[in-house]
Amino acid sequence: MKFFDCNRSSAAYRVRIALALKGLAPERIPIDIHGEAAEHLKPGYVAVNPQKLVPALVDDDDRVITQSLAIIEYLDEIAPQPSLLPGSAADRALARSIALAIACDIHPFGTPRVARFLANDLQLDSARTAGWAPHWIRSGLEAVEDLIARRGNGPFAAGATPTLADIVLLPQVLVAERNQIDLSDLTALTAVVAKLRTLPEFVETAPGFQPVPA
Ligand SMILES: N[C@@H](CCC(=O)N[C@@H](CS)C(=O)NCC(=O)O)C(=O)O
């Protein structure tokens, strides 16, 4: 398997967490999506992912899988233990609801392509766009707080074990923190995040993580 990864991408971080939980280590191909490099827009990578987005996975039969959630569910099928979805149908639906609430309804608003469109096509200067990403992140995570709190009884977002919901949640919370968004009043969400920060699979795959020298 080959994994097209980008250290600073939160969608790729989701896949890194899933790979770590599964104990899988495919060949990693770094793609720099930022600034001048913009390798995701170059023909070599567009041939892999026509959406021009990271991550992407190529399986052992050379089939390309795009979209982080589809990749994670694929990994869950080829390596079923530990399962990344809860045991009951209702909890599986909740895990997917939380993951999709973040992946579909928060994350896209903060991506480089959207920032480029606001700045270049709509000619909005940084003073006018400063509140853009924080608005979508904060309002979206408020809804996720209610989804987590409504079920209660964690310690993870959708039950007793880490699932797809947690895999999508922590990367988005890191983006919120980079944007200096205060989430301290979202007590159910922050309790789950504190628990996730005790797990090496979530911590050591984070953007910018450097192992502490021995
Ligand atoms: N829904 C996609 C989102 C992928 C995505 O937006 N990736 C970002 C990095 S986090 C990207 O490649 N952005 C490039 C750009 O916006 O130009 C997924 O979950 O894989």
Short mmCIF file of C-alpha atoms and ligand atoms in Angstrom, two decimals:
data_model
loop_
_atom_site.label_atom_id
_atom_site.label_comp_id
_atom_site.label_asym_id
_atom_site.label_seq_id
_atom_site.Cartn_x
_atom_site.Cartn_y
_atom_site.Cartn_z
CA MET A 1 0.00 0.00 0.00
CA LYS A 2 1.05 3.61 -0.61
CA PHE A 3 -0.21 6.52 1.46
CA PHE A 4 -0.11 10.03 0.01
CA ASP A 5 0.25 12.08 3.18
CA CYS A 6 0.80 15.70 4.16
CA ASN A 7 2.09 16.46 7.63
CA ARG A 8 0.02 19.64 8.06
CA SER A 9 -3.22 18.28 6.62
CA SER A 10 -5.92 17.44 9.16
CA ALA A 11 -7.66 15.09 6.70
CA ALA A 12 -4.39 13.16 6.27
CA TYR A 13 -3.91 13.22 10.07
CA ARG A 14 -7.21 11.30 10.37
CA VAL A 15 -5.76 8.53 8.22
CA ARG A 16 -2.47 8.54 10.18
CA ILE A 17 -4.46 7.95 13.39
CA ALA A 18 -6.39 5.07 11.81
CA LEU A 19 -3.17 3.50 10.46
CA ALA A 20 -1.56 3.79 13.91
CA LEU A 21 -4.58 2.22 15.65
CA LYS A 22 -4.42 -0.65 13.15
CA GLY A 23 -0.64 -1.01 13.40
CA LEU A 24 -0.30 -0.55 9.63
CA ALA A 25 2.65 1.26 8.02
CA PRO A 26 2.22 1.62 4.25
CA GLU A 27 4.88 3.32 2.13
CA ARG A 28 4.42 7.06 2.83
CA ILE A 29 4.63 9.58 -0.01
CA PRO A 30 4.67 13.17 1.33
CA ILE A 31 2.75 15.77 -0.69
CA ASP A 32 3.37 19.44 0.10
CA ILE A 33 0.09 21.28 -0.45
CA HIS A 34 1.25 24.67 0.79
CA GLY A 35 2.68 27.77 -0.90
CA GLU A 36 4.77 27.59 -4.05
CA ALA A 37 5.17 23.80 -3.90
CA ALA A 38 1.43 23.01 -4.23
CA GLU A 39 2.33 19.45 -5.28
CA HIS A 40 -1.33 18.41 -5.08
CA LEU A 41 -2.07 20.58 -8.13
CA LYS A 42 0.66 19.04 -10.31
CA PRO A 43 -0.22 16.46 -12.99
CA GLY A 44 1.59 13.59 -11.24
CA TYR A 45 -0.64 13.86 -8.18
CA VAL A 46 -3.81 14.84 -10.07
CA ALA A 47 -3.46 11.50 -11.87
CA VAL A 48 -3.74 9.88 -8.41
CA ASN A 49 -6.49 12.08 -7.00
CA PRO A 50 -8.52 14.10 -9.51
CA GLN A 51 -9.97 16.09 -6.60
CA LYS A 52 -6.45 17.54 -6.03
CA LEU A 53 -6.72 16.83 -2.31
CA VAL A 54 -4.74 14.84 0.24
CA PRO A 55 -4.91 12.16 1.51
CA ALA A 56 -5.05 9.28 -0.96
CA LEU A 57 -4.26 5.60 -0.56
CA VAL A 58 -3.19 3.12 -3.24
CA ASP A 59 -3.92 -0.49 -2.34
CA ASP A 60 -1.84 -3.56 -3.20
CA ASP A 61 -3.81 -3.98 -6.47
CA ASP A 62 -3.00 -0.38 -7.46
CA ARG A 63 -6.58 0.79 -6.82
CA VAL A 64 -6.68 4.40 -5.62
CA ILE A 65 -8.90 5.28 -2.67
CA THR A 66 -9.64 8.96 -2.03
CA GLN A 67 -11.51 10.76 0.79
CA SER A 68 -10.20 10.22 4.31
CA LEU A 69 -13.43 8.69 5.63
CA ALA A 70 -13.59 6.19 2.76
CA ILE A 71 -9.91 5.32 3.35
CA ILE A 72 -10.53 4.80 7.07
CA GLU A 73 -13.53 2.54 6.44
CA TYR A 74 -11.45 0.62 3.86
CA LEU A 75 -8.68 0.11 6.46
CA ASP A 76 -11.32 -1.02 8.96
CA GLU A 77 -12.49 -3.66 6.49
CA ILE A 78 -9.07 -5.03 5.53
CA ALA A 79 -7.78 -4.98 9.13
CA PRO A 80 -10.88 -5.37 11.33
CA GLN A 81 -9.16 -5.18 14.74
CA PRO A 82 -9.46 -2.94 16.63
CA SER A 83 -12.75 -1.88 15.09
CA LEU A 84 -13.05 1.82 14.33
CA LEU A 85 -16.84 1.70 14.57
CA PRO A 86 -18.87 1.02 17.75
CA GLY A 87 -20.70 -2.25 18.38
CA SER A 88 -24.31 -1.05 18.25
CA ALA A 89 -26.12 0.28 15.18
CA ALA A 90 -27.16 3.46 17.03
CA ASP A 91 -23.60 4.17 18.19
CA ARG A 92 -22.24 3.44 14.69
CA ALA A 93 -24.71 5.98 13.32
CA LEU A 94 -23.61 8.49 15.99
CA ALA A 95 -19.92 7.95 15.19
CA ARG A 96 -20.64 8.58 11.50
CA SER A 97 -22.85 11.60 12.31
CA ILE A 98 -20.05 13.23 14.32
CA ALA A 99 -17.41 12.38 11.71
CA LEU A 100 -19.56 13.74 8.86
CA ALA A 101 -20.59 16.86 10.85
CA ILE A 102 -16.89 17.74 11.02
CA ALA A 103 -15.62 16.38 7.70
CA CYS A 104 -18.47 17.75 5.56
CA ASP A 105 -19.78 20.73 7.47
CA ILE A 106 -16.74 22.28 9.23
CA HIS A 107 -13.43 21.21 7.71
CA PRO A 108 -13.96 22.31 4.06
CA PHE A 109 -14.53 25.96 5.02
CA GLY A 110 -10.98 26.21 6.40
CA THR A 111 -9.05 24.62 3.55
CA PRO A 112 -6.36 26.35 1.45
CA ARG A 113 -8.54 26.21 -1.70
CA VAL A 114 -11.32 28.13 0.04
CA ALA A 115 -8.84 30.67 1.47
CA ARG A 116 -7.38 31.10 -2.05
CA PHE A 117 -10.85 31.68 -3.51
CA LEU A 118 -11.78 34.24 -0.86
CA ALA A 119 -8.50 36.13 -1.36
CA ASN A 120 -7.91 35.78 -5.10
CA ASP A 121 -11.33 35.45 -6.71
CA LEU A 122 -13.48 37.43 -4.28
CA GLN A 123 -10.61 39.84 -3.49
CA LEU A 124 -11.42 39.80 0.24
CA ASP A 125 -8.49 41.04 2.32
CA SER A 126 -7.39 39.31 5.51
CA ALA A 127 -9.22 41.84 7.72
CA ARG A 128 -12.51 40.74 6.13
CA THR A 129 -11.80 36.99 6.19
CA ALA A 130 -10.25 36.77 9.68
CA GLY A 131 -13.51 35.57 11.25
CA TRP A 132 -14.38 33.14 8.45
CA ALA A 133 -12.76 29.90 9.65
CA PRO A 134 -13.39 30.56 13.38
CA HIS A 135 -17.11 31.05 12.68
CA TRP A 136 -17.53 27.67 10.96
CA ILE A 137 -15.31 25.83 13.42
CA ARG A 138 -16.88 27.20 16.59
CA SER A 139 -20.53 26.86 15.45
CA GLY A 140 -19.88 23.37 14.04
CA LEU A 141 -18.14 22.13 17.19
CA GLU A 142 -20.98 23.49 19.35
CA ALA A 143 -23.28 21.05 17.54
CA VAL A 144 -20.75 18.23 17.97
CA GLU A 145 -20.66 19.03 21.71
CA ASP A 146 -24.41 18.39 21.88
CA LEU A 147 -24.10 15.11 19.94
CA ILE A 148 -21.42 13.87 22.35
CA ALA A 149 -23.21 15.13 25.48
CA ARG A 150 -26.55 13.67 24.43
CA ARG A 151 -25.11 10.15 24.41
CA GLY A 152 -22.92 10.79 27.46
CA ASN A 153 -21.14 7.97 29.21
CA GLY A 154 -17.94 8.24 27.03
CA PRO A 155 -15.10 8.29 27.63
CA PHE A 156 -14.86 8.56 23.83
CA ALA A 157 -17.15 10.49 21.50
CA ALA A 158 -19.40 7.53 20.63
CA GLY A 159 -18.76 5.08 23.43
CA ALA A 160 -16.17 3.08 25.27
CA THR A 161 -13.53 2.78 22.52
CA PRO A 162 -11.93 5.23 20.07
CA THR A 163 -13.85 5.32 16.80
CA LEU A 164 -14.18 7.21 13.53
CA ALA A 165 -15.79 10.06 15.51
CA ASP A 166 -12.67 10.57 17.65
CA ILE A 167 -10.38 10.17 14.64
CA VAL A 168 -12.10 13.11 12.95
CA LEU A 169 -12.63 15.14 16.14
CA LEU A 170 -9.07 15.60 17.40
CA PRO A 171 -7.61 16.94 14.11
CA GLN A 172 -10.40 19.54 13.93
CA VAL A 173 -9.82 20.56 17.56
CA LEU A 174 -6.13 21.12 16.76
CA VAL A 175 -7.19 23.43 13.94
CA ALA A 176 -9.48 25.26 16.40
CA GLU A 177 -6.57 25.68 18.79
CA ARG A 178 -4.35 27.02 15.99
CA ASN A 179 -7.10 29.59 15.35
CA GLN A 180 -7.17 30.43 19.10
CA ILE A 181 -10.81 29.42 19.43
CA ASP A 182 -11.82 28.89 23.07
CA LEU A 183 -13.61 25.54 23.43
CA SER A 184 -13.42 25.34 27.24
CA ASP A 185 -17.20 25.68 27.66
CA LEU A 186 -17.75 22.61 25.45
CA THR A 187 -17.24 20.30 28.41
CA ALA A 188 -18.27 16.95 26.89
CA LEU A 189 -16.10 17.56 23.81
CA THR A 190 -13.07 18.74 25.80
CA ALA A 191 -13.35 15.72 28.14
CA VAL A 192 -13.15 13.41 25.10
CA VAL A 193 -10.23 15.40 23.69
CA ALA A 194 -8.35 15.14 27.02
CA LYS A 195 -8.82 11.36 26.87
CA LEU A 196 -7.60 11.21 23.24
CA ARG A 197 -4.47 13.11 24.26
CA THR A 198 -3.50 10.18 26.47
CA LEU A 199 -3.29 7.84 23.46
CA PRO A 200 -0.01 7.68 21.48
CA GLU A 201 -1.85 6.78 18.25
CA PHE A 202 -3.55 10.19 18.40
CA VAL A 203 -0.61 12.21 19.75
CA GLU A 204 2.35 10.86 17.79
CA THR A 205 0.61 11.20 14.42
CA ALA A 206 -0.31 14.88 14.94
CA PRO A 207 0.95 17.59 12.59
CA GLY A 208 4.36 18.78 13.75
CA PHE A 209 4.82 15.98 16.30
CA GLN A 210 8.48 15.39 17.05
CA PRO A 211 9.48 12.53 19.37
CA VAL A 212 11.17 13.78 22.56
CA PRO A 213 14.88 12.81 22.32
CA ALA A 214 15.84 10.06 24.81
N1 LIG B 1 -13.07 15.53 2.27
C1 LIG B 1 -11.69 15.37 1.98
C2 LIG B 1 -10.95 16.64 2.32
C3 LIG B 1 -9.53 16.61 1.87
C4 LIG B 1 -8.91 18.00 2.00
O1 LIG B 1 -9.61 19.02 1.95
N2 LIG B 1 -7.59 18.01 2.14
C5 LIG B 1 -6.92 19.28 2.23
C6 LIG B 1 -5.85 19.25 3.30
S1 LIG B 1 -6.55 19.05 4.91
C7 LIG B 1 -6.28 19.58 0.89
O2 LIG B 1 -5.77 18.71 0.23
N3 LIG B 1 -6.34 20.86 0.53
C8 LIG B 1 -5.76 21.35 -0.67
C9 LIG B 1 -6.41 22.65 -1.06
O3 LIG B 1 -7.36 23.05 -0.37
O4 LIG B 1 -5.97 23.21 -2.05
C10 LIG B 1 -11.13 14.19 2.80
O5 LIG B 1 -11.68 13.93 3.88
O6 LIG B 1 -10.17 13.53 2.36
#
